[in-house]
Amino acid sequence: MSVLLSLRNVSVDLGATRALADASLEVAPGEVIALLGPNGAGKTTLLRAVLGLVAALGEIKLGDASPQTLSARERALRAAYLPQRPQAIWPISVEALVALGRFAHGAAPDRLRMQDQHAVDDAIEACALGPLRQRRMDEISGGEKARAHLARALAQHAPLLLLDEPTAGLDPAQALGVADVLRAQAENGGSVIFSTHDIALAADVANRVLLMKSGRIIAQGAPTAALTPDALREAYGRPARLERVGSSFAAIFER
């Protein structure tokens, strides 16, 4: 599958509001794409449209098929979705939660085949959850919960990861750990689209960024090409610039 996702002139209306307007995007294996923009820019709506979770105008294809024509299982085999602040307060172990990612493959926490267990183990290791694997989800911190949900998405072994603010609420070290996971997904031939408010992290980890405002993509490309002072000011309404600091980036906003 040479193209994992394509959007052509996709628009979404939520009530009387056009939450996404004429969005076009093509995603190939090996890419990490960051969605940036202020609150209400349309980032979450774009991710949900990809999976057919909201009605959309235009053309969307997951691989070679529209998400609307795919069964839930078929969609899950093509794309794994992690929404904002996923909830799991059930008294199940971290390992059992991660194993839920294997449902699309016909498995469940109490019926894991060898390949399923390997997928769960690899995801737990990738998200540095080894010491927590037998801890209950209702007994760990918010940041640890977030990493467990990311591991669940990884265990799904879908070629495309759709992550809505996966680093929200994480401390800097944990956020960098998530960035490493995203890079590894791309290096292994998959792709990632993630939304974030962390401009510096997006510039560090993404091959391409989409800067959004009021439902529209106002700039896209490599971080240093797309995140110009003019584009940042248009998106956020304040003078801003992206600067390289050592091997990383910093986003500087002026008062």
GROMACS .gro file of N, CA and C in nm, residues 11-155:
model
  435
   11SER      N    1  -1.421   1.860   0.370
   11SER     CA    2  -1.483   1.959   0.458
   11SER      C    3  -1.576   1.888   0.554
   12VAL      N    4  -1.589   1.945   0.674
   12VAL     CA    5  -1.677   1.890   0.777
   12VAL      C    6  -1.755   2.003   0.840
   13ASP      N    7  -1.886   1.988   0.846
   13ASP     CA    8  -1.972   2.083   0.914
   13ASP      C    9  -2.019   2.023   1.045
   14LEU      N   10  -1.998   2.094   1.154
   14LEU     CA   11  -2.048   2.054   1.284
   14LEU      C   12  -2.153   2.157   1.325
   15GLY      N   13  -2.279   2.120   1.308
   15GLY     CA   14  -2.385   2.216   1.327
   15GLY      C   15  -2.375   2.324   1.220
   16ALA      N   16  -2.375   2.448   1.264
   16ALA     CA   17  -2.365   2.560   1.170
   16ALA      C   18  -2.221   2.602   1.144
   17THR      N   19  -2.126   2.530   1.202
   17THR     CA   20  -1.985   2.568   1.191
   17THR      C   21  -1.913   2.478   1.093
   18ARG      N   22  -1.839   2.536   1.002
   18ARG     CA   23  -1.752   2.457   0.914
   18ARG      C   24  -1.621   2.434   0.990
   19ALA      N   25  -1.611   2.315   1.049
   19ALA     CA   26  -1.497   2.284   1.136
   19ALA      C   27  -1.373   2.245   1.057
   20LEU      N   28  -1.391   2.202   0.931
   20LEU     CA   29  -1.279   2.167   0.845
   20LEU      C   30  -1.318   2.209   0.704
   21ALA      N   31  -1.227   2.278   0.635
   21ALA     CA   32  -1.261   2.335   0.505
   21ALA      C   33  -1.155   2.299   0.401
   22ASP      N   34  -1.196   2.221   0.302
   22ASP     CA   35  -1.113   2.194   0.184
   22ASP      C   36  -0.973   2.144   0.219
   23ALA      N   37  -0.966   2.047   0.309
   23ALA     CA   38  -0.837   1.993   0.350
   23ALA      C   39  -0.791   1.885   0.252
   24SER      N   40  -0.667   1.895   0.209
   24SER     CA   41  -0.608   1.794   0.122
   24SER      C   42  -0.475   1.748   0.182
   25LEU      N   43  -0.452   1.618   0.177
   25LEU     CA   44  -0.334   1.561   0.242
   25LEU      C   45  -0.310   1.422   0.186
   26GLU      N   46  -0.184   1.387   0.167
   26GLU     CA   47  -0.147   1.252   0.126
   26GLU      C   48  -0.035   1.204   0.217
   27VAL      N   49  -0.049   1.082   0.268
   27VAL     CA   50   0.046   1.028   0.365
   27VAL      C   51   0.105   0.899   0.311
   28ALA      N   52   0.235   0.894   0.301
   28ALA     CA   53   0.307   0.775   0.256
   28ALA      C   54   0.373   0.707   0.375
   29PRO      N   55   0.409   0.580   0.362
   29PRO     CA   56   0.479   0.512   0.471
   29PRO      C   57   0.607   0.586   0.508
   30GLY      N   58   0.638   0.585   0.638
   30GLY     CA   59   0.761   0.645   0.686
   30GLY      C   60   0.752   0.790   0.724
   31GLU      N   61   0.632   0.846   0.728
   31GLU     CA   62   0.616   0.988   0.760
   31GLU      C   63   0.565   1.009   0.902
   32VAL      N   64   0.609   1.118   0.963
   32VAL     CA   65   0.551   1.169   1.087
   32VAL      C   66   0.499   1.309   1.056
   33ILE      N   67   0.369   1.328   1.071
   33ILE     CA   68   0.305   1.455   1.036
   33ILE      C   69   0.241   1.513   1.160
   34ALA      N   70   0.272   1.639   1.189
   34ALA     CA   71   0.216   1.706   1.305
   34ALA      C   72   0.110   1.807   1.262
   35LEU      N   73  -0.002   1.807   1.335
   35LEU     CA   74  -0.108   1.905   1.315
   35LEU      C   75  -0.095   2.011   1.424
   36LEU      N   76  -0.077   2.135   1.383
   36LEU     CA   77  -0.059   2.245   1.475
   36LEU      C   78  -0.167   2.350   1.452
   37GLY      N   79  -0.190   2.432   1.552
   37GLY     CA   80  -0.287   2.540   1.541
   37GLY      C   81  -0.354   2.566   1.673
   38PRO      N   82  -0.419   2.680   1.687
   38PRO     CA   83  -0.484   2.714   1.813
   38PRO      C   84  -0.606   2.626   1.839
   39ASN      N   85  -0.662   2.638   1.958
   39ASN     CA   86  -0.785   2.565   1.989
   39ASN      C   87  -0.892   2.600   1.886
   40GLY      N   88  -0.966   2.498   1.843
   40GLY     CA   89  -1.071   2.521   1.745
   40GLY      C   90  -1.022   2.529   1.602
   41ALA      N   91  -0.895   2.495   1.577
   41ALA     CA   92  -0.840   2.506   1.443
   41ALA      C   93  -0.890   2.397   1.349
   42GLY      N   94  -0.938   2.284   1.404
   42GLY     CA   95  -0.985   2.174   1.320
   42GLY      C   96  -0.900   2.049   1.325
   43LYS      N   97  -0.803   2.046   1.416
   43LYS     CA   98  -0.710   1.934   1.422
   43LYS      C   99  -0.782   1.803   1.456
   44THR      N  100  -0.861   1.805   1.563
   44THR     CA  101  -0.934   1.686   1.604
   44THR      C  102  -1.036   1.645   1.497
   45THR      N  103  -1.102   1.742   1.438
   45THR     CA  104  -1.200   1.711   1.334
   45THR      C  105  -1.135   1.641   1.217
   46LEU      N  106  -1.016   1.683   1.178
   46LEU     CA  107  -0.945   1.617   1.068
   46LEU      C  108  -0.917   1.471   1.103
   47LEU      N  109  -0.868   1.446   1.222
   47LEU     CA  110  -0.838   1.308   1.263
   47LEU      C  111  -0.965   1.223   1.264
   48ARG      N  112  -1.073   1.277   1.315
   48ARG     CA  113  -1.198   1.201   1.322
   48ARG      C  114  -1.256   1.177   1.183
   49ALA      N  115  -1.238   1.272   1.093
   49ALA     CA  116  -1.287   1.254   0.956
   49ALA      C  117  -1.216   1.140   0.886
   50VAL      N  118  -1.087   1.126   0.914
   50VAL     CA  119  -1.008   1.019   0.851
   50VAL      C  120  -1.071   0.882   0.878
   51LEU      N  121  -1.127   0.864   0.997
   51LEU     CA  122  -1.183   0.736   1.036
   51LEU      C  123  -1.333   0.726   1.009
   52GLY      N  124  -1.390   0.828   0.949
   52GLY     CA  125  -1.533   0.825   0.923
   52GLY      C  126  -1.617   0.845   1.048
   53LEU      N  127  -1.560   0.907   1.150
   53LEU     CA  128  -1.633   0.929   1.275
   53LEU      C  129  -1.720   1.054   1.270
   54VAL      N  130  -1.699   1.137   1.169
   54VAL     CA  131  -1.787   1.251   1.143
   54VAL      C  132  -1.816   1.251   0.994
   55ALA      N  133  -1.934   1.298   0.957
   55ALA     CA  134  -1.971   1.307   0.816
   55ALA      C  135  -1.886   1.412   0.747
   56ALA      N  136  -1.837   1.380   0.628
   56ALA     CA  137  -1.747   1.471   0.558
   56ALA      C  138  -1.783   1.478   0.410
   57LEU      N  139  -1.755   1.594   0.353
   57LEU     CA  140  -1.763   1.614   0.209
   57LEU      C  141  -1.623   1.598   0.151
   58GLY      N  142  -1.614   1.560   0.024
   58GLY     CA  143  -1.484   1.539  -0.037
   58GLY      C  144  -1.447   1.393  -0.036
   59GLU      N  145  -1.323   1.365  -0.067
   59GLU     CA  146  -1.277   1.226  -0.080
   59GLU      C  147  -1.175   1.191   0.028
   60ILE      N  148  -1.201   1.082   0.098
   60ILE     CA  149  -1.108   1.029   0.198
   60ILE      C  150  -1.083   0.884   0.165
   61LYS      N  151  -0.957   0.843   0.164
   61LYS     CA  152  -0.925   0.703   0.142
   61LYS      C  153  -0.820   0.657   0.243
   62LEU      N  154  -0.853   0.549   0.311
   62LEU     CA  155  -0.755   0.479   0.394
   62LEU      C  156  -0.698   0.368   0.307
   63GLY      N  157  -0.579   0.389   0.258
   63GLY     CA  158  -0.528   0.297   0.158
   63GLY      C  159  -0.607   0.314   0.030
   64ASP      N  160  -0.676   0.208  -0.010
   64ASP     CA  161  -0.750   0.212  -0.137
   64ASP      C  162  -0.901   0.219  -0.117
   65ALA      N  163  -0.948   0.245   0.005
   65ALA     CA  164  -1.092   0.240   0.031
   65ALA      C  165  -1.137   0.357   0.118
   66SER      N  166  -1.260   0.397   0.101
   66SER     CA  167  -1.320   0.498   0.186
   66SER      C  168  -1.345   0.438   0.324
   67PRO      N  169  -1.318   0.513   0.431
   67PRO     CA  170  -1.346   0.459   0.565
   67PRO      C  171  -1.492   0.423   0.584
   68GLN      N  172  -1.581   0.491   0.512
   68GLN     CA  173  -1.724   0.462   0.526
   68GLN      C  174  -1.761   0.325   0.472
   69THR      N  175  -1.680   0.270   0.382
   69THR     CA  176  -1.710   0.139   0.323
   69THR      C  177  -1.643   0.025   0.399
   70LEU      N  178  -1.559   0.058   0.496
   70LEU     CA  179  -1.486  -0.043   0.571
   70LEU      C  180  -1.559  -0.080   0.699
   71SER      N  181  -1.548  -0.206   0.739
   71SER     CA  182  -1.601  -0.245   0.869
   71SER      C  183  -1.511  -0.188   0.978
   72ALA      N  184  -1.558  -0.189   1.102
   72ALA     CA  185  -1.477  -0.140   1.213
   72ALA      C  186  -1.346  -0.216   1.222
   73ARG      N  187  -1.351  -0.347   1.200
   73ARG     CA  188  -1.229  -0.428   1.206
   73ARG      C  189  -1.133  -0.389   1.094
   74GLU      N  190  -1.185  -0.370   0.974
   74GLU     CA  191  -1.099  -0.333   0.862
   74GLU      C  192  -1.034  -0.197   0.884
   75ARG      N  193  -1.109  -0.103   0.939
   75ARG     CA  194  -1.050   0.027   0.970
   75ARG      C  195  -0.941   0.013   1.075
   76ALA      N  196  -0.965  -0.071   1.175
   76ALA     CA  197  -0.868  -0.088   1.283
   76ALA      C  198  -0.740  -0.153   1.234
   77LEU      N  199  -0.748  -0.233   1.130
   77LEU     CA  200  -0.628  -0.294   1.074
   77LEU      C  201  -0.547  -0.195   0.991
   78ARG      N  202  -0.611  -0.085   0.951
   78ARG     CA  203  -0.542   0.015   0.870
   78ARG      C  204  -0.497   0.136   0.952
   79ALA      N  205  -0.570   0.169   1.057
   79ALA     CA  206  -0.537   0.289   1.136
   79ALA      C  207  -0.573   0.268   1.282
   80ALA      N  208  -0.483   0.307   1.371
   80ALA     CA  209  -0.509   0.305   1.515
   80ALA      C  210  -0.530   0.448   1.561
   81TYR      N  211  -0.633   0.470   1.642
   81TYR     CA  212  -0.670   0.606   1.683
   81TYR      C  213  -0.661   0.619   1.834
   82LEU      N  214  -0.594   0.724   1.878
   82LEU     CA  215  -0.586   0.755   2.020
   82LEU      C  216  -0.645   0.894   2.041
   83PRO      N  217  -0.766   0.903   2.098
   83PRO     CA  218  -0.830   1.033   2.116
   83PRO      C  219  -0.765   1.111   2.230
   84GLN      N  220  -0.808   1.237   2.245
   84GLN     CA  221  -0.761   1.317   2.357
   84GLN      C  222  -0.808   1.257   2.489
   85ARG      N  223  -0.718   1.254   2.585
   85ARG     CA  224  -0.750   1.212   2.722
   85ARG      C  225  -0.840   1.088   2.726
   86PRO      N  226  -0.794   0.976   2.670
   86PRO     CA  227  -0.875   0.854   2.675
   86PRO      C  228  -0.897   0.810   2.819
   87GLN      N  229  -1.014   0.759   2.846
   87GLN     CA  230  -1.050   0.720   2.982
   87GLN      C  231  -1.038   0.569   3.000
   88ALA      N  232  -0.982   0.529   3.110
   88ALA     CA  233  -0.981   0.387   3.148
   88ALA      C  234  -0.963   0.382   3.299
   89ILE      N  235  -1.072   0.376   3.370
   89ILE     CA  236  -1.065   0.371   3.515
   89ILE      C  237  -1.103   0.233   3.566
   90TRP      N  238  -1.117   0.138   3.470
   90TRP     CA  239  -1.151   0.002   3.512
   90TRP      C  240  -1.034  -0.059   3.588
   91PRO      N  241  -1.063  -0.149   3.679
   91PRO     CA  242  -0.956  -0.212   3.757
   91PRO      C  243  -0.890  -0.327   3.680
   92ILE      N  244  -0.836  -0.296   3.560
   92ILE     CA  245  -0.763  -0.397   3.484
   92ILE      C  246  -0.616  -0.357   3.481
   93SER      N  247  -0.532  -0.452   3.452
   93SER     CA  248  -0.389  -0.425   3.452
   93SER      C  249  -0.350  -0.347   3.328
   94VAL      N  250  -0.234  -0.282   3.336
   94VAL     CA  251  -0.179  -0.214   3.220
   94VAL      C  252  -0.163  -0.312   3.104
   95GLU      N  253  -0.113  -0.430   3.132
   95GLU     CA  254  -0.093  -0.530   3.027
   95GLU      C  255  -0.225  -0.567   2.960
   96ALA      N  256  -0.331  -0.582   3.039
   96ALA     CA  257  -0.462  -0.616   2.982
   96ALA      C  258  -0.515  -0.503   2.895
   97LEU      N  259  -0.491  -0.379   2.936
   97LEU     CA  260  -0.535  -0.267   2.853
   97LEU      C  261  -0.461  -0.268   2.720
   98VAL      N  262  -0.330  -0.286   2.725
   98VAL     CA  263  -0.252  -0.289   2.601
   98VAL      C  264  -0.300  -0.402   2.510
   99ALA      N  265  -0.336  -0.515   2.569
   99ALA     CA  266  -0.382  -0.629   2.491
   99ALA      C  267  -0.513  -0.601   2.418
  100LEU      N  268  -0.589  -0.502   2.463
  100LEU     CA  269  -0.712  -0.466   2.392
  100LEU      C  270  -0.682  -0.420   2.250
  101GLY      N  271  -0.560  -0.376   2.225
  101GLY     CA  272  -0.520  -0.338   2.091
  101GLY      C  273  -0.519  -0.453   1.993
  102ARG      N  274  -0.530  -0.574   2.041
  102ARG     CA  275  -0.526  -0.692   1.953
  102ARG      C  276  -0.664  -0.740   1.911
  103PHE      N  277  -0.771  -0.668   1.951
  103PHE     CA  278  -0.906  -0.711   1.916
  103PHE      C  279  -0.924  -0.725   1.766
  104ALA      N  280  -0.869  -0.630   1.688
  104ALA     CA  281  -0.888  -0.635   1.543
  104ALA      C  282  -0.824  -0.759   1.481
  105HIS      N  283  -0.733  -0.820   1.555
  105HIS     CA  284  -0.666  -0.941   1.507
  105HIS      C  285  -0.731  -1.068   1.562
  106GLY      N  286  -0.847  -1.052   1.626
  106GLY     CA  287  -0.920  -1.166   1.677
  106GLY      C  288  -0.876  -1.213   1.813
  107ALA      N  289  -0.801  -1.128   1.884
  107ALA     CA  290  -0.750  -1.166   2.016
  107ALA      C  291  -0.815  -1.079   2.123
  108ALA      N  292  -0.791  -1.115   2.248
  108ALA     CA  293  -0.838  -1.041   2.365
  108ALA      C  294  -0.742  -1.073   2.479
  109PRO      N  295  -0.747  -0.995   2.589
  109PRO     CA  296  -0.651  -1.019   2.697
  109PRO      C  297  -0.646  -1.162   2.746
  110ASP      N  298  -0.758  -1.235   2.739
  110ASP     CA  299  -0.760  -1.373   2.790
  110ASP      C  300  -0.743  -1.477   2.681
  111ARG      N  301  -0.715  -1.433   2.558
  111ARG     CA  302  -0.690  -1.530   2.450
  111ARG      C  303  -0.586  -1.475   2.352
  112LEU      N  304  -0.465  -1.462   2.401
  112LEU     CA  305  -0.355  -1.411   2.322
  112LEU      C  306  -0.274  -1.525   2.262
  113ARG      N  307  -0.257  -1.521   2.131
  113ARG     CA  308  -0.166  -1.615   2.066
  113ARG      C  309  -0.023  -1.562   2.081
  114MET      N  310   0.072  -1.640   2.033
  114MET     CA  311   0.211  -1.601   2.050
  114MET      C  312   0.239  -1.465   1.984
  115GLN      N  313   0.186  -1.444   1.861
  115GLN     CA  314   0.213  -1.317   1.793
  115GLN      C  315   0.145  -1.201   1.864
  116ASP      N  316   0.031  -1.228   1.927
  116ASP     CA  317  -0.036  -1.122   2.003
  116ASP      C  318   0.046  -1.084   2.126
  117GLN      N  319   0.096  -1.184   2.197
  117GLN     CA  320   0.176  -1.156   2.315
  117GLN      C  321   0.302  -1.080   2.279
  118HIS      N  322   0.363  -1.116   2.165
  118HIS     CA  323   0.483  -1.043   2.121
  118HIS      C  324   0.449  -0.897   2.094
  119ALA      N  325   0.334  -0.873   2.030
  119ALA     CA  326   0.293  -0.736   2.000
  119ALA      C  327   0.271  -0.657   2.129
  120VAL      N  328   0.208  -0.718   2.227
  120VAL     CA  329   0.184  -0.654   2.356
  120VAL      C  330   0.316  -0.625   2.426
  121ASP      N  331   0.404  -0.724   2.429
  121ASP     CA  332   0.534  -0.706   2.495
  121ASP      C  333   0.615  -0.595   2.430
  122ASP      N  334   0.616  -0.593   2.297
  122ASP     CA  335   0.692  -0.490   2.225
  122ASP      C  336   0.637  -0.351   2.254
  123ALA      N  337   0.504  -0.338   2.258
  123ALA     CA  338   0.443  -0.208   2.285
  123ALA      C  339   0.471  -0.161   2.427
  124ILE      N  340   0.466  -0.253   2.522
  124ILE     CA  341   0.497  -0.220   2.662
  124ILE      C  342   0.642  -0.174   2.674
  125GLU      N  343   0.731  -0.243   2.605
  125GLU     CA  344   0.872  -0.203   2.610
  125GLU      C  345   0.893  -0.067   2.544
  126ALA      N  346   0.829  -0.044   2.429
  126ALA     CA  347   0.846   0.082   2.357
  126ALA      C  348   0.801   0.201   2.441
  127CYS      N  349   0.699   0.182   2.523
  127CYS     CA  350   0.645   0.291   2.605
  127CYS      C  351   0.697   0.288   2.748
  128ALA      N  352   0.803   0.209   2.772
  128ALA     CA  353   0.870   0.206   2.902
  128ALA      C  354   0.773   0.174   3.016
  129LEU      N  355   0.690   0.072   2.994
  129LEU     CA  356   0.588   0.036   3.093
  129LEU      C  357   0.617  -0.096   3.163
  130GLY      N  358   0.735  -0.151   3.141
  130GLY     CA  359   0.767  -0.282   3.200
  130GLY      C  360   0.738  -0.292   3.348
  131PRO      N  361   0.786  -0.198   3.429
  131PRO     CA  362   0.761  -0.209   3.574
  131PRO      C  363   0.614  -0.193   3.612
  132LEU      N  364   0.532  -0.143   3.520
  132LEU     CA  365   0.392  -0.116   3.551
  132LEU      C  366   0.297  -0.218   3.491
  133ARG      N  367   0.347  -0.318   3.421
  133ARG     CA  368   0.257  -0.401   3.340
  133ARG      C  369   0.150  -0.473   3.422
  134GLN      N  370   0.177  -0.504   3.548
  134GLN     CA  371   0.076  -0.571   3.632
  134GLN      C  372   0.001  -0.475   3.724
  135ARG      N  373   0.035  -0.345   3.717
  135ARG     CA  374  -0.037  -0.247   3.797
  135ARG      C  375  -0.174  -0.222   3.738
  136ARG      N  376  -0.271  -0.186   3.823
  136ARG     CA  377  -0.406  -0.158   3.775
  136ARG      C  378  -0.414  -0.017   3.717
  137MET      N  379  -0.494  -0.001   3.613
  137MET     CA  380  -0.508   0.128   3.547
  137MET      C  381  -0.562   0.235   3.640
  138ASP      N  382  -0.642   0.197   3.738
  138ASP     CA  383  -0.698   0.296   3.829
  138ASP      C  384  -0.603   0.327   3.945
  139GLU      N  385  -0.480   0.277   3.938
  139GLU     CA  386  -0.383   0.300   4.045
  139GLU      C  387  -0.257   0.371   3.997
  140ILE      N  388  -0.253   0.410   3.869
  140ILE     CA  389  -0.132   0.473   3.817
  140ILE      C  390  -0.161   0.619   3.782
  141SER      N  391  -0.055   0.694   3.756
  141SER     CA  392  -0.069   0.838   3.734
  141SER      C  393  -0.130   0.867   3.597
  142GLY      N  394  -0.168   0.994   3.577
  142GLY     CA  395  -0.224   1.034   3.450
  142GLY      C  396  -0.127   1.016   3.335
  143GLY      N  397  -0.001   1.052   3.357
  143GLY     CA  398   0.100   1.034   3.253
  143GLY      C  399   0.123   0.888   3.221
  144GLU      N  400   0.121   0.803   3.323
  144GLU     CA  401   0.138   0.659   3.300
  144GLU      C  402   0.018   0.602   3.224
  145LYS      N  403  -0.102   0.652   3.255
  145LYS     CA  404  -0.220   0.610   3.179
  145LYS      C  405  -0.206   0.645   3.032
  146ALA      N  406  -0.156   0.767   3.006
  146ALA     CA  407  -0.141   0.812   2.868
  146ALA      C  408  -0.045   0.721   2.792
  147ARG      N  409   0.063   0.681   2.856
  147ARG     CA  410   0.159   0.592   2.791
  147ARG      C  411   0.099   0.454   2.769
  148ALA      N  412   0.015   0.408   2.862
  148ALA     CA  413  -0.050   0.278   2.846
  148ALA      C  414  -0.145   0.279   2.726
  149HIS      N  415  -0.218   0.388   2.709
  149HIS     CA  416  -0.308   0.398   2.594
  149HIS      C  417  -0.229   0.406   2.463
  150LEU      N  418  -0.116   0.475   2.464
  150LEU     CA  419  -0.031   0.477   2.345
  150LEU      C  420   0.017   0.336   2.313
  151ALA      N  421   0.056   0.261   2.416
  151ALA     CA  422   0.100   0.123   2.394
  151ALA      C  423  -0.013   0.039   2.336
  152ARG      N  424  -0.136   0.063   2.381
  152ARG     CA  425  -0.250  -0.009   2.324
  152ARG      C  426  -0.262   0.018   2.174
  153ALA      N  427  -0.245   0.144   2.135
  153ALA     CA  428  -0.251   0.178   1.993
  153ALA      C  429  -0.137   0.112   1.916
  154LEU      N  430  -0.018   0.109   1.974
  154LEU     CA  431   0.095   0.045   1.907
  154LEU      C  432   0.072  -0.105   1.888
  155ALA      N  433   0.014  -0.169   1.990
  155ALA     CA  434  -0.010  -0.313   1.984
  155ALA      C  435  -0.108  -0.350   1.873
   0.00000   0.00000   0.00000
